PDB file of C-alpha atoms in Angstrom:
ATOM      1  CA  TYR A   1      -0.437  13.238   1.371  1.00  0.00           C
ATOM      2  CA  SER A   2      -0.823   9.454   1.776  1.00  0.00           C
ATOM      3  CA  LYS A   3       2.808   7.866   2.544  1.00  0.00           C
ATOM      4  CA  TYR A   4       4.444   6.409  -0.587  1.00  0.00           C
ATOM      5  CA  PRO A   5       4.994   3.182  -1.266  1.00  0.00           C
ATOM      6  CA  THR A   6       9.317   4.127  -1.437  1.00  0.00           C
ATOM      7  CA  SER A   7      11.270   6.756  -2.317  1.00  0.00           C
ATOM      8  CA  ILE A   8       9.945   9.804  -4.041  1.00  0.00           C
ATOM      9  CA  ALA A   9      12.276  10.121  -7.717  1.00  0.00           C
ATOM     10  CA  ALA A  10      10.494  12.375  -9.245  1.00  0.00           C
ATOM     11  CA  LEU A  11       8.023  15.025  -9.544  1.00  0.00           C
ATOM     12  CA  SER A  12       6.268  16.841 -12.313  1.00  0.00           C
ATOM     13  CA  PHE A  13       3.518  19.375 -12.447  1.00  0.00           C
ATOM     14  CA  SER A  14       0.880  19.078 -15.987  1.00  0.00           C
ATOM     15  CA  ARG A  15       1.814  22.418 -18.124  1.00  0.00           C
ATOM     16  CA  ASP A  16      -1.838  23.883 -16.546  1.00  0.00           C
ATOM     17  CA  GLY A  17      -0.441  23.098 -13.248  1.00  0.00           C
ATOM     18  CA  ARG A  18      -3.123  21.159 -12.183  1.00  0.00           C
ATOM     19  CA  LEU A  19      -1.381  18.085 -12.271  1.00  0.00           C
ATOM     20  CA  LEU A  20       1.314  16.010  -9.968  1.00  0.00           C
ATOM     21  CA  ALA A  21       2.782  13.504 -11.694  1.00  0.00           C
ATOM     22  CA  VAL A  22       5.233  11.726  -8.919  1.00  0.00           C
ATOM     23  CA  ALA A  23       6.372   8.398  -9.466  1.00  0.00           C
ATOM     24  CA  SER A  24       7.782   6.250  -6.729  1.00  0.00           C
ATOM     25  CA  SER A  25      11.324   3.814  -7.242  1.00  0.00           C
ATOM     26  CA  TYR A  26      12.924   2.258  -4.354  1.00  0.00           C
ATOM     27  CA  THR A  27      16.292   4.464  -4.847  1.00  0.00           C
ATOM     28  CA  PHE A  28      19.109   1.997  -3.182  1.00  0.00           C
ATOM     29  CA  GLU A  29      19.674   4.009  -0.380  1.00  0.00           C
ATOM     30  CA  GLU A  30      19.336   0.789   2.305  1.00  0.00           C
ATOM     31  CA  GLY A  31      21.273  -1.049   0.068  1.00  0.00           C
ATOM     32  CA  GLU A  32      19.651  -4.345  -2.021  1.00  0.00           C
ATOM     33  CA  LYS A  33      16.104  -5.304  -0.530  1.00  0.00           C
ATOM     34  CA  PRO A  34      12.613  -6.980  -1.039  1.00  0.00           C
ATOM     35  CA  HIS A  35      10.535  -3.058  -1.864  1.00  0.00           C
ATOM     36  CA  GLU A  36       7.694  -2.162  -3.430  1.00  0.00           C
ATOM     37  CA  PRO A  37       7.604  -2.564  -7.289  1.00  0.00           C
ATOM     38  CA  ASP A  38       8.270   0.959  -8.668  1.00  0.00           C
ATOM     39  CA  ALA A  39       4.428   3.158  -9.376  1.00  0.00           C
ATOM     40  CA  VAL A  40       3.104   6.956 -11.272  1.00  0.00           C
ATOM     41  CA  PHE A  41       0.670   8.791  -8.970  1.00  0.00           C
ATOM     42  CA  VAL A  42      -0.811  11.342 -10.563  1.00  0.00           C
ATOM     43  CA  ARG A  43      -2.433  14.020  -7.648  1.00  0.00           C
ATOM     44  CA  SER A  44      -4.517  17.412  -8.894  1.00  0.00           C
ATOM     45  CA  VAL A  45      -4.012  20.097  -6.982  1.00  0.00           C
ATOM     46  CA  LYS A  46      -5.875  23.034  -5.693  1.00  0.00           C
ATOM     47  CA  LYS A  47      -5.497  26.862  -6.602  1.00  0.00           C
ATOM     48  CA  ARG A  48      -5.716  28.191  -2.738  1.00  0.00           C
TER      49      ARG A  48
END
């Protein structure tokens, strides 16, 4: 997958395991500074 604009704050799979929600949020690991807005990305997960 491509990189996300800020840290990954949380992950969650859908009930059927086909989708993965990725929460991207600056968690102040580098202190107070300008950052990208929080966002949620939903990815399709392929079976092997």
